[in-house]
Amino acid sequence: MTKPFHAIHSHGFVRVAACTPAVAVGDPGFNAAQILALAKEGHARSVDLMLFPELGLSAYAIDDLLLQDALLSRVEAEIEGLAAASRDLAPVLIVGAPVQHNGALYNCAVVIARGRILGITPKSFLPNYREFYENRWFAPGAGVTGLTTQLAGQSVPFGTDLVFEASDLADFSFAAEICEDVWSPTPPSTQAALAGALILCNLSASNIVVGKADDRELLCVSQSMRCQAAYLYSAAGPGESTTDLAWDGQATVHELGRRLARTDRFPTAAQMAVADVDVERLRLERTRTPTFNNAAVAAGRPEKAFRRVRFEHQPTFEDIGLLRPLDRFPFVPDDPARLDQDCYEAFNIQVQGLTQRLRATRSKHIVIGVSGGLDSTHALLVAAKAFDALGKPRSEILGFTMPGFATSEGTKANAWALMEALGVTGQEIDIKPAALRVLEDIGHPYAQGQPVYDVTFENVQAGLRTDYLFRLANRHGGFVLGTGDLSEIALGWNTYGVGDQMSHYNPNGSLAKTLIHHLIRWVVKTGQLEAAASATLLAILDTEISPELVPADASGAIQSTQAKVGPYELQDFNVYYITRFGLRPSKVAFLAWHTWHDASRGDWPPNFPEGARHAYDLAAIKKWLGVFLYRFFEISQFKRSAMPNGPKVVSGGALSPRGDWRAPSDGTARVWLDELEANVP
C-alpha cells in the first residue's frame, strides 16, 4: 500500500476544529495568547484547520475602540506574532481581526499557516440594524477582489475571491466568510463552493437571544447541504462585553447537512468542536450531482474569478484515530426519534406505492408467497395496510405457503399464523412432487436418490414457487407481489427470471435487510396492525435467515444465507458506501473497521439485542467486502437490469436501472478487487 491504511489522510479526511477561546475586551495581547494556546492544543490533537471567532483578536463588542490606532497597531503586531508561532504548528489558523487597507477598515478573516499569512478575506455584508452598527466602523468587502495588501511585514492576497488549497493533501480546500454573510440571500460561501472550496468557514461573533441558536443551526445545516460542503461555524464566547448583549459561544461542524460536532453553549472556558470531515466524499458528491455543476455554469464559472492560494500542509499520515460519528447501520439511525420517523416514512412510502399500483391495475387480488421469513412477512404487512387504505377486504390478499424439500415446520407455522392473524386468504401448495418431477425430467441425481444439493436443486424449487404465483395471479385476476430486498438484490442472492427475482410489483426493493428488521419491530411497537400478529412477528424476527432450499446437515444445521454471502450488517454497510457515494473499497474497509471492530464503542440502534452486537476484525471486513465486490460488480447486474417496478424508499437504497443505478450486465469487478487487495492489509 502506498499510504498507511489507518491514517485518516490516506482516505480523504481533514481534521477541523471550530474554536471559542476566552476573550478580553479590547486586549489583543490576551486574545492572541488564548488563540495560540488553543492552536497548540489543536496541534497536539492533529487538527489540520482551526477556525476562531469574528474579530477575535480585538474582541467584537468594543464599538468605537475599533477606530483607535493604538489598538489596530497592536492587532497587527499580534498577527505577526501568531504567524511566527505558527511555523512549528500543523494547523492552519483562521483568525478574526480588524485590518486596514487603503484608508479603510475591514472586518476580516486572516488565514495563517507555518509562518505565512496566506490571505485575508473581508466581510461582505455588514449588519446595520437593531443591535448591529458595523457600517460605523467598517467598509464592506463585497466587490473587493484581486487585491494585495501589506500586513505584519508580508505581502498578502486580499479580497473575497480567495480559495485556499493544500498542495500536498488532496481535496483540502477551504474559504472563509464572516457572520452576517451567511444570513444574506447570497452568501459569499456559495460562490466559493462553486469555485471549488470544500470546507466553508464562518467566523462569527453573533450575540445570543432566545431562539437564535436554532436559527444558526438551520443556516449551517442548509448551507452545508446546499453547497455540498463542510461548514464550520464559531461564535464569540466567554469574555465579550455584556454592556448590551450576551454571548453563548456556539461552535459547530456540519457536513452535507449533518452535524458532526458542537461545543457546549454558554461556556466558562475555551472550547473546540473537533471532527474529521470527509472532503473526498464531498468532491465525489459534487461530481455525481449535475445540479451543483450546472449552478457553477449559471453563475459564470466562479472558478475563473477566484484566486487559489496554495500552501504546503505537510501531513504526517499517522494513525490518529477517526473523530466522526459513524452509523453501524447506515439505513438504521441510532437516534430513537429519527428511527421512528424513518420507519413511519418508509412503511408509508411502500403502502402508498402499492395502493397506487392497485388502483392503476384495477386488480382485485394480490398474490404473495408467504415463507415465514423476514421479507415476505414485511411485504404482507404492507399489502394488508394498502388494502385497509383502499377499503378492500384483506381476504382478497391471497397468501400461499409452498413448502419444499427443506422447509421447516417452524417457518411454515409462522407463515400460517401470520396469515390467519391478518385475515388474509391462505393456502398451502406442496411443491415437492412437482419439483421431483422436474428433477426427474432433467436427469438430476437427486431424483435417483443421490444427496446432490446444487444450484439446480435449489432453483427448481425457487422457480416453481414463482411459476405457481404467476399462474395463480392469472387465474384469480391479481398480480404477484414481490418480496426481495435491497441486500439480496445487491448481492444477486435471488433466482433470475422464473424465480424470486421477478414479480409484478416489489415494494421491498429499496429496503436493506437490516432496516426490514426494525420496520417489523416498529409495526409491532406502534400498533399498525392487529395485536394478534405481534407474537408471530417477533418469532419471525428471531428466525435464522435461510432460503430453506437445502435439507439440514447431519448435525441439524440449516442452510445459512449469511454464511454464504456474508453478514447482512456488513454487506448493507458496503452497499451504502459503494453505491451511494462511490467510495474506493479501501476507504469503505477503513470506515467499516472504525465502525465494527469494537462492539463496545459507538451507538447501537434502540433496543438492539445485546447478544446480536457483533464485532469484525479487518480480515473479516476485507473478506466479506471482496465477496460483495465480486457479486455486485461481476455476477449479478443482469438481474438488476430486469428488476420489477417498486418505489424508492431510502437514499442510497435503490438499484433500479430506471432510477439510481445504471451499469453494464457484462462488467467485471477487477478494478475494485485490485484496489481492495492493494490498499487493505
XYZ file of C-alpha atoms in Angstrom:
681
model
C 0.000 0.000 0.000
C 1.379 3.431 -0.927
C -0.060 5.200 2.147
C -0.681 3.875 5.675
C -4.113 2.231 5.856
C -5.022 3.510 9.325
C -4.214 7.185 8.617
C -7.222 9.425 8.009
C -5.249 11.428 5.445
C -4.918 8.298 3.320
C -8.701 8.234 2.971
C -9.647 11.822 2.208
C -10.368 13.149 5.702
C -9.337 16.501 7.141
C -9.491 17.158 10.891
C -11.088 20.501 11.680
C -11.847 22.459 14.840
C -14.343 25.259 15.435
C -12.981 27.111 18.444
C -14.360 29.504 21.067
C -11.435 30.900 23.063
C -11.769 33.151 26.059
C -11.567 36.796 25.058
C -10.746 40.049 26.816
C -12.407 43.274 25.704
C -10.003 45.346 23.608
C -6.904 43.349 24.676
C -5.195 41.886 21.572
C -2.295 40.542 23.625
C -4.536 38.423 25.840
C -6.666 37.329 22.907
C -3.688 36.277 20.793
C -2.343 34.260 23.731
C -5.687 32.446 24.052
C -5.752 31.710 20.325
C -2.190 30.421 20.444
C -2.958 28.188 23.430
C -5.820 26.583 21.523
C -3.663 26.328 18.392
C -1.074 24.363 20.363
C -3.820 22.097 21.710
C -5.068 21.629 18.170
C -1.564 20.725 17.050
C -1.355 18.110 19.799
C -4.699 16.691 18.646
C -3.528 16.532 14.999
C -6.001 19.149 13.787
C -5.500 20.398 10.228
C -7.703 23.505 10.222
C -8.782 25.708 13.139
C -11.467 28.381 12.987
C -11.727 31.221 15.522
C -14.468 33.825 16.079
C -15.073 37.111 14.310
C -12.773 39.937 15.455
C -11.340 37.523 17.975
C -8.037 39.395 18.236
C -9.622 42.702 19.224
C -12.931 41.360 20.634
C -16.133 42.122 18.760
C -18.249 44.302 21.029
C -15.801 47.179 21.508
C -17.600 49.749 19.346
C -15.557 52.902 18.660
C -12.404 51.367 20.125
C -12.111 49.705 16.704
C -11.139 53.110 15.303
C -8.286 53.649 17.748
C -4.883 53.489 16.066
C -3.143 52.066 19.138
C -5.498 49.110 19.168
C -5.175 48.470 15.423
C -1.386 48.622 15.631
C -1.374 46.107 18.474
C -3.683 43.791 16.497
C -1.210 43.820 13.605
C 1.663 43.099 15.955
C -0.192 40.130 17.423
C -0.911 38.791 13.916
C 2.806 38.934 13.233
C 3.429 37.040 16.473
C 0.850 34.368 15.618
C 2.379 33.931 12.177
C 5.824 33.434 13.708
C 4.475 30.962 16.278
C 2.646 29.008 13.564
C 5.915 27.852 11.981
C 6.053 24.940 14.392
C 2.330 24.162 14.316
C 0.490 21.886 11.916
C -2.966 23.524 11.905
C -3.958 26.252 9.505
C -5.399 29.084 11.632
C -8.283 31.343 10.582
C -8.490 34.265 12.984
C -10.732 37.316 13.052
C -9.225 40.792 13.090
C -9.824 44.385 12.016
C -7.457 45.062 9.096
C -6.683 48.396 7.427
C -6.313 48.682 3.670
C -6.052 51.812 1.539
C -7.615 54.135 4.107
C -10.482 51.832 5.065
C -11.008 49.374 7.897
C -12.321 45.897 7.141
C -13.709 43.130 9.350
C -11.510 40.253 8.199
C -10.629 36.587 8.314
C -6.851 36.231 8.395
C -5.524 32.827 7.294
C -2.164 31.783 8.756
C -0.087 28.640 8.187
C 3.518 27.690 9.014
C 4.781 31.237 9.382
C 2.948 32.635 6.374
C -0.144 34.822 6.151
C -1.864 33.042 3.283
C -4.601 35.589 2.651
C -7.205 37.945 4.066
C -10.931 37.730 3.338
C -13.039 40.794 4.298
C -16.655 40.573 5.453
C -19.002 41.207 2.539
C -22.228 42.165 4.291
C -22.191 44.477 7.285
C -25.227 44.331 9.578
C -26.571 47.738 10.449
C -29.915 47.094 12.085
C -31.275 46.517 15.605
C -28.215 45.892 17.826
C -25.712 45.986 14.941
C -23.894 49.105 13.801
C -20.972 47.855 11.705
C -21.221 50.496 8.953
C -19.969 52.988 11.538
C -16.574 51.269 11.647
C -16.042 49.043 8.625
C -16.038 49.222 4.860
C -17.973 46.401 3.133
C -15.939 43.666 1.493
C -18.436 42.957 -1.275
C -16.727 43.540 -4.616
C -13.233 43.620 -3.108
C -11.338 41.238 -5.400
C -7.937 40.794 -6.947
C -6.119 42.946 -4.404
C -2.943 42.560 -2.380
C -2.221 44.295 0.900
C 0.642 44.602 3.365
C 0.148 43.078 6.806
C 2.657 42.232 9.515
C 5.543 42.636 7.107
C 4.087 40.312 4.451
C 2.508 40.962 1.064
C -0.833 39.166 1.295
C -3.704 38.378 -1.138
C -6.721 40.443 -0.089
C -10.314 40.016 -1.222
C -13.472 37.942 -1.185
C -12.174 35.883 -4.120
C -9.832 33.549 -2.227
C -9.909 29.757 -2.038
C -7.098 28.165 -0.041
C -5.794 24.781 -1.184
C -3.157 22.405 0.169
C -0.650 21.334 -2.474
C 0.188 18.077 -0.703
C -3.175 16.838 0.634
C -5.854 16.146 -1.947
C -9.198 17.931 -1.522
C -8.071 20.061 1.424
C -9.560 23.325 0.155
C -11.449 25.980 2.096
C -12.779 29.523 2.051
C -13.942 31.975 4.691
C -16.919 34.230 5.247
C -17.917 36.229 8.301
C -21.064 36.125 10.416
C -23.730 38.184 8.581
C -22.508 36.826 5.247
C -24.358 33.549 5.782
C -27.552 35.361 6.851
C -27.713 37.132 3.499
C -29.701 35.859 0.487
C -26.420 35.381 -1.406
C -23.740 34.092 0.983
C -20.209 34.535 -0.354
C -19.529 30.932 0.636
C -21.912 29.803 -2.100
C -19.670 31.370 -4.731
C -16.593 29.944 -3.012
C -18.137 26.479 -3.070
C -18.950 26.829 -6.770
C -15.308 27.829 -7.240
C -14.180 24.592 -5.612
C -13.916 25.171 -1.846
C -14.976 22.032 0.037
C -14.758 23.446 3.577
C -16.597 26.696 4.280
C -15.631 28.590 7.432
C -17.714 31.233 9.197
C -16.018 33.432 11.774
C -18.897 34.797 13.811
C -19.478 36.902 16.873
C -23.275 36.575 16.892
C -24.730 37.606 20.210
C -27.363 35.279 21.628
C -31.075 35.941 22.065
C -33.788 33.372 22.716
C -34.221 31.075 19.701
C -31.213 32.340 17.760
C -29.175 29.167 18.283
C -31.781 27.236 16.311
C -31.581 29.806 13.517
C -27.804 29.432 13.332
C -28.116 25.644 13.270
C -30.633 25.887 10.436
C -28.328 28.132 8.429
C -25.327 25.844 8.913
C -27.335 22.738 8.024
C -28.770 24.432 4.954
C -25.515 25.912 3.686
C -23.570 22.684 4.119
C -26.350 20.803 2.307
C -26.921 23.290 -0.493
C -23.205 23.811 -1.150
C -22.372 20.109 -0.710
C -19.662 21.157 1.698
C -18.449 21.057 5.247
C -19.465 24.166 7.177
C -17.571 25.353 10.257
C -19.134 27.967 12.491
C -17.616 29.690 15.516
C -19.460 32.285 17.616
C -17.936 34.542 20.244
C -17.679 33.045 23.681
C -16.773 33.962 27.241
C -15.338 37.417 27.903
C -17.062 39.542 25.250
C -18.577 42.744 26.558
C -22.072 42.342 28.002
C -22.817 46.079 28.024
C -25.897 45.457 25.886
C -25.523 41.871 24.628
C -24.775 38.319 25.721
C -22.789 35.534 24.064
C -23.148 31.757 24.023
C -20.024 30.513 22.213
C -21.882 28.208 19.832
C -19.403 26.329 17.614
C -20.385 23.585 15.204
C -19.103 21.432 12.352
C -21.582 20.279 9.701
C -21.141 18.146 6.605
C -23.770 17.640 3.922
C -26.489 18.753 6.313
C -25.387 16.589 9.222
C -23.842 17.965 12.400
C -20.586 16.195 13.216
C -19.560 18.104 16.334
C -20.550 21.017 18.557
C -19.396 22.742 21.726
C -21.409 23.348 24.850
C -23.206 26.657 24.895
C -22.540 29.386 27.476
C -19.078 28.037 28.331
C -16.932 29.469 31.088
C -13.677 28.439 29.396
C -12.261 27.865 25.922
C -13.681 25.020 23.822
C -13.209 23.257 20.492
C -15.645 21.249 18.371
C -13.373 18.762 16.596
C -14.353 16.420 13.768
C -12.904 14.683 10.735
C -14.674 15.897 7.607
C -14.728 13.709 4.522
C -13.568 16.114 1.833
C -13.116 13.285 -0.658
C -16.765 12.314 -0.257
C -17.758 15.958 -0.769
C -15.848 16.092 -4.043
C -17.428 12.844 -5.194
C -20.885 14.097 -4.241
C -20.415 17.200 -6.363
C -19.110 15.082 -9.222
C -22.253 12.940 -9.233
C -24.658 15.906 -8.882
C -25.082 17.780 -12.183
C -27.207 20.423 -10.457
C -24.200 21.646 -8.497
C -22.031 21.933 -11.580
C -24.842 23.482 -13.623
C -25.162 26.111 -10.904
C -21.473 26.914 -11.344
C -22.061 27.387 -15.065
C -25.120 29.566 -14.425
C -23.041 31.694 -12.031
C -20.440 32.339 -14.728
C -17.994 29.703 -13.500
C -16.712 31.380 -10.301
C -13.526 29.303 -10.511
C -12.386 31.759 -13.215
C -12.804 34.724 -10.875
C -11.411 33.210 -7.680
C -7.745 33.083 -6.804
C -6.394 29.786 -5.472
C -3.878 30.299 -2.688
C -1.793 27.150 -2.462
C 0.191 26.125 0.598
C 2.225 23.148 1.756
C 0.405 21.475 4.619
C 2.915 18.668 5.367
C 0.517 15.942 6.632
C 2.233 13.182 8.584
C -0.039 10.277 7.521
C -0.025 8.893 11.066
C -2.760 6.843 12.713
C -4.597 9.482 14.733
C -7.922 7.673 15.010
C -11.153 8.874 13.436
C -13.209 11.632 15.098
C -16.529 11.315 13.361
C -19.924 9.774 14.130
C -20.415 6.613 12.070
C -23.574 4.551 11.846
C -23.079 0.797 12.090
C -26.278 0.549 10.108
C -26.370 3.343 7.523
C -30.032 2.574 6.818
C -30.969 2.433 10.528
C -30.424 5.609 12.604
C -29.133 5.318 16.177
C -31.402 8.112 17.396
C -34.785 6.695 18.545
C -36.815 9.670 17.310
C -35.122 9.615 13.921
C -35.554 5.849 13.613
C -39.237 6.162 14.421
C -39.660 8.844 11.770
C -37.705 6.845 9.189
C -39.799 3.736 9.824
C -43.008 5.740 9.571
C -41.930 7.242 6.252
C -40.533 4.008 4.809
C -43.628 1.983 5.650
C -45.990 4.595 4.274
C -43.944 5.080 1.096
C -44.367 1.359 0.466
C -48.071 1.439 1.252
C -48.627 4.495 -0.950
C -46.758 2.894 -3.842
C -48.768 -0.303 -3.599
C -52.155 1.430 -3.299
C -51.444 3.379 -6.482
C -50.443 0.206 -8.314
C -53.660 -1.477 -7.161
C -55.721 1.458 -8.411
C -53.895 1.564 -11.726
C -54.220 -2.161 -12.438
C -57.763 -2.457 -11.061
C -56.619 -5.755 -9.618
C -58.980 -7.480 -7.221
C -56.312 -9.653 -5.645
C -52.710 -9.632 -4.605
C -50.926 -12.968 -4.841
C -47.953 -13.361 -2.495
C -45.734 -16.223 -1.395
C -45.512 -16.301 2.402
C -42.464 -18.201 3.641
C -42.368 -17.183 7.285
C -39.165 -15.211 6.604
C -38.470 -11.509 7.049
C -39.052 -10.232 3.535
C -42.339 -11.933 2.720
C -43.587 -11.055 6.192
C -42.920 -7.369 5.671
C -44.387 -7.341 2.159
C -47.523 -8.960 3.548
C -47.779 -6.275 6.238
C -47.544 -3.594 3.539
C -50.227 -5.374 1.496
C -52.573 -5.563 4.479
C -52.170 -1.856 5.178
C -52.654 -0.982 1.487
C -55.904 -2.944 1.362
C -57.033 -1.163 4.532
C -56.272 2.198 2.917
C -58.362 1.289 -0.140
C -61.220 -0.089 1.915
C -60.719 -3.549 0.417
C -61.157 -6.708 2.499
C -57.892 -8.378 3.406
C -59.433 -11.689 2.431
C -58.719 -10.621 -1.171
C -54.999 -10.920 -0.422
C -54.136 -14.456 -1.459
C -51.207 -15.824 0.521
C -49.550 -19.099 -0.444
C -47.075 -21.049 1.612
C -45.246 -23.548 -0.557
C -43.119 -25.982 1.439
C -40.219 -27.626 -0.348
C -37.565 -30.181 0.496
C -36.076 -28.141 3.359
C -38.971 -26.068 4.667
C -39.017 -26.209 8.454
C -42.129 -26.699 10.500
C -41.296 -23.515 12.382
C -41.287 -21.192 9.376
C -44.376 -22.839 7.886
C -46.189 -22.475 11.190
C -45.178 -18.805 11.368
C -46.448 -18.239 7.833
C -49.833 -19.749 8.672
C -50.095 -17.925 11.989
C -49.359 -14.603 10.316
C -51.878 -15.100 7.508
C -54.560 -16.104 9.993
C -53.813 -13.168 12.302
C -54.026 -10.688 9.401
C -57.182 -12.190 7.980
C -55.810 -12.908 4.516
C -56.848 -15.926 2.470
C -54.200 -18.599 2.977
C -53.479 -21.756 1.060
C -50.716 -24.336 1.091
C -49.228 -25.867 -2.054
C -46.685 -28.638 -1.526
C -44.159 -28.150 -4.335
C -42.149 -31.287 -3.598
C -43.997 -33.572 -6.062
C -43.702 -31.018 -8.881
C -40.051 -30.320 -8.020
C -39.244 -34.009 -8.021
C -40.914 -34.393 -11.429
C -38.799 -31.558 -12.847
C -35.641 -33.057 -11.368
C -36.563 -36.414 -12.925
C -37.284 -34.834 -16.308
C -33.900 -33.079 -16.417
C -31.998 -36.099 -15.128
C -30.834 -34.582 -11.844
C -29.048 -37.034 -9.476
C -31.406 -36.173 -6.591
C -34.248 -37.840 -8.492
C -32.244 -41.096 -8.337
C -31.817 -40.788 -4.588
C -28.417 -39.082 -4.515
C -27.989 -36.238 -1.962
C -26.851 -33.657 -4.543
C -27.916 -30.187 -3.413
C -26.505 -27.951 -6.121
C -27.812 -24.689 -7.596
C -30.128 -26.600 -9.911
C -31.676 -28.386 -6.939
C -32.235 -25.036 -5.240
C -33.529 -23.141 -8.256
C -36.007 -25.809 -9.294
C -37.794 -25.065 -6.012
C -37.415 -21.288 -6.211
C -38.573 -21.279 -9.817
C -41.607 -23.434 -9.159
C -42.779 -21.165 -6.377
C -42.670 -18.138 -8.646
C -44.230 -20.080 -11.523
C -47.148 -21.073 -9.310
C -47.594 -17.479 -8.122
C -47.769 -16.072 -11.645
C -50.269 -18.696 -12.777
C -52.312 -18.127 -9.640
C -52.339 -14.413 -10.416
C -53.646 -15.246 -13.912
C -56.354 -17.475 -12.501
C -57.560 -15.042 -9.842
C -57.209 -11.747 -11.703
C -54.488 -10.423 -9.475
C -50.799 -9.610 -9.573
C -47.746 -11.101 -7.891
C -46.295 -9.054 -5.055
C -42.512 -9.365 -4.851
C -40.705 -9.709 -1.563
C -36.947 -9.496 -2.278
C -34.984 -6.736 -0.527
C -32.151 -4.389 -1.460
C -29.490 -6.512 0.265
C -30.397 -9.590 -1.786
C -30.661 -7.556 -4.991
C -27.209 -6.024 -4.428
C -25.645 -9.438 -3.826
C -27.574 -11.160 -6.607
C -28.959 -13.539 -3.961
C -32.125 -14.308 -5.887
C -33.206 -16.649 -8.676
C -33.428 -14.924 -12.039
C -36.476 -14.895 -14.281
C -38.921 -17.536 -13.107
C -37.692 -17.105 -9.539
C -37.855 -14.670 -6.679
C -36.089 -12.006 -8.753
C -39.328 -11.455 -10.713
C -42.769 -10.151 -9.720
C -45.374 -7.707 -10.953
C -44.500 -5.165 -8.244
C -41.950 -5.246 -5.418
C -42.380 -2.822 -2.509
C -39.243 -4.141 -0.734
C -36.669 -3.487 -3.458
C -35.275 -0.322 -1.837
C -35.138 -1.678 1.716
C -31.984 -3.123 3.240
C -32.345 -6.312 5.252
C -31.139 -4.506 8.382
C -33.892 -1.902 8.041
C -36.624 -4.510 7.493
C -35.812 -5.921 10.959
C -36.568 -2.544 12.506
C -39.586 -1.859 10.327
C -41.256 -5.034 11.556
C -40.406 -4.101 15.158
C -41.856 -0.631 14.501
C -45.077 -2.161 13.145
C -45.404 -4.125 16.382
C -44.460 -1.231 18.671
C -46.756 1.330 17.054
C -49.739 -0.999 16.662
C -50.015 -0.622 12.909
C -51.792 -3.992 12.696
C -53.621 -6.388 14.992
C -52.036 -7.330 18.296
C -52.709 -10.964 17.407
C -49.950 -10.764 14.819
C -47.323 -9.356 17.195
C -46.141 -12.614 18.770
C -45.725 -14.188 15.331
C -43.842 -11.164 14.056
C -41.400 -11.325 16.972
C -40.889 -15.063 16.392
C -40.093 -14.376 12.737
C -37.518 -11.748 13.760
C -35.722 -14.389 15.841
C -35.524 -16.918 12.974
C -32.212 -17.671 11.226
C -32.120 -16.135 7.748
C -32.215 -19.060 5.325
C -33.631 -19.780 1.857
C -34.581 -23.238 3.176
C -33.798 -24.921 -0.132
C -31.216 -27.454 1.115
C -32.006 -30.010 3.869
C -30.240 -29.672 7.210
C -26.905 -31.442 7.505
C -26.124 -34.401 9.760
C -25.679 -32.091 12.735
C -29.060 -30.467 12.139
C -27.569 -27.173 10.943
C -29.779 -25.458 8.369
C -28.673 -23.648 5.236
C -27.443 -20.178 6.240
C -27.576 -17.272 3.815
C -25.078 -15.170 5.762
C -22.521 -17.977 5.858
C -22.558 -17.858 2.062
C -22.813 -14.178 1.143
C -21.613 -12.584 4.370
C -23.252 -10.869 7.349
C -26.004 -8.585 6.125
C -24.942 -5.922 8.609
C -21.579 -5.671 6.842
C -22.976 -6.063 3.334
C -25.567 -3.345 3.929
C -22.717 -1.096 5.083
C -20.849 -1.925 1.884
C -23.756 -1.381 -0.496
C -24.473 2.008 1.062
C -20.985 3.452 0.718
C -20.183 1.836 -2.629
C -23.391 2.786 -4.434
C -24.442 5.986 -2.643
C -21.056 7.705 -2.592
C -18.853 5.719 -4.979
C -16.082 5.296 -2.408
C -12.986 3.201 -3.041
C -13.125 -0.265 -1.439
C -10.144 0.528 0.796
C -11.960 3.549 2.197
C -15.103 1.501 2.785
C -12.949 -1.028 4.650
C -11.391 1.795 6.695
C -14.836 3.095 7.664
C -16.094 -0.416 8.406
C -13.113 -1.146 10.643
C -13.679 2.026 12.678
C -17.379 1.217 12.890
C -17.312 -2.519 13.589
C -14.029 -3.584 15.201
C -15.193 -2.932 18.768
C -18.801 -3.722 19.736
C -18.475 -1.711 22.945
C -17.743 1.550 21.125
C -20.285 3.762 19.428
C -24.070 3.754 19.477
C -26.416 0.940 18.540
C -29.993 1.335 17.321
C -32.617 1.466 20.093
C -33.439 -1.844 21.789
C -30.805 -3.700 19.788
C -30.261 -7.118 21.467
C -27.011 -7.407 23.420
C -26.395 -10.890 22.038
C -26.579 -9.633 18.471
C -23.944 -6.908 18.919
C -21.165 -8.279 16.758
C -17.636 -7.125 16.059
C -15.476 -7.809 12.986
C -11.719 -7.587 12.572
C -10.090 -6.198 9.458
C -9.560 -9.650 7.957
C -13.288 -10.417 8.121
C -14.185 -6.980 6.802
C -11.829 -7.422 3.852
C -13.077 -10.954 3.130
C -16.757 -10.045 3.017
C -16.123 -6.807 1.138
C -14.339 -8.883 -1.502
C -17.384 -11.151 -1.721
C -19.622 -8.115 -2.081
C -17.493 -6.536 -4.825
C -17.391 -9.743 -6.862
C -21.075 -10.461 -6.542
C -22.175 -6.845 -7.044
C -19.966 -5.766 -9.930
C -19.435 -9.017 -11.804
C -22.158 -11.638 -11.494
C -25.490 -10.023 -10.628
C -26.062 -6.830 -12.613
C -28.085 -8.708 -15.244
C -30.653 -9.451 -12.546
C -30.906 -5.781 -11.594
C -31.218 -4.764 -15.249
C -34.559 -6.608 -15.292
C -35.891 -5.526 -11.902
C -39.647 -5.202 -11.432
C -41.208 -1.865 -10.502
C -41.179 -0.695 -6.905
C -40.840 2.611 -5.027
C -37.545 4.140 -3.995
C -37.709 4.346 -0.217
C -34.269 5.211 1.184
C -31.485 7.432 -0.142
C -28.655 5.130 -1.104
C -31.142 2.304 -1.336
C -32.159 1.988 -4.964
C -30.616 -0.194 -7.662
C -33.316 0.041 -10.322
C -31.972 0.595 -13.850
C -34.731 3.190 -14.220
C -33.580 5.038 -11.121
C -30.347 5.301 -9.195
C -28.155 2.622 -10.733
C -27.247 2.024 -14.358
C -24.451 -0.403 -15.143
C -23.440 -2.949 -17.795
C -24.587 -6.512 -17.226
C -21.285 -7.883 -18.509
C -18.950 -5.826 -16.310
C -16.020 -7.023 -14.234
C -15.096 -6.494 -10.598
C -11.368 -6.466 -11.341
C -10.725 -2.756 -10.681
C -12.454 -2.860 -7.281
C -10.916 -6.152 -6.195
C -7.450 -4.958 -7.232
C -7.889 -1.746 -5.234
C -9.053 -3.704 -2.197
C -6.118 -6.121 -2.381
C -3.530 -3.405 -2.964
C -4.650 -0.987 -0.245
C -6.130 -3.047 2.626
C -3.606 -5.021 4.686
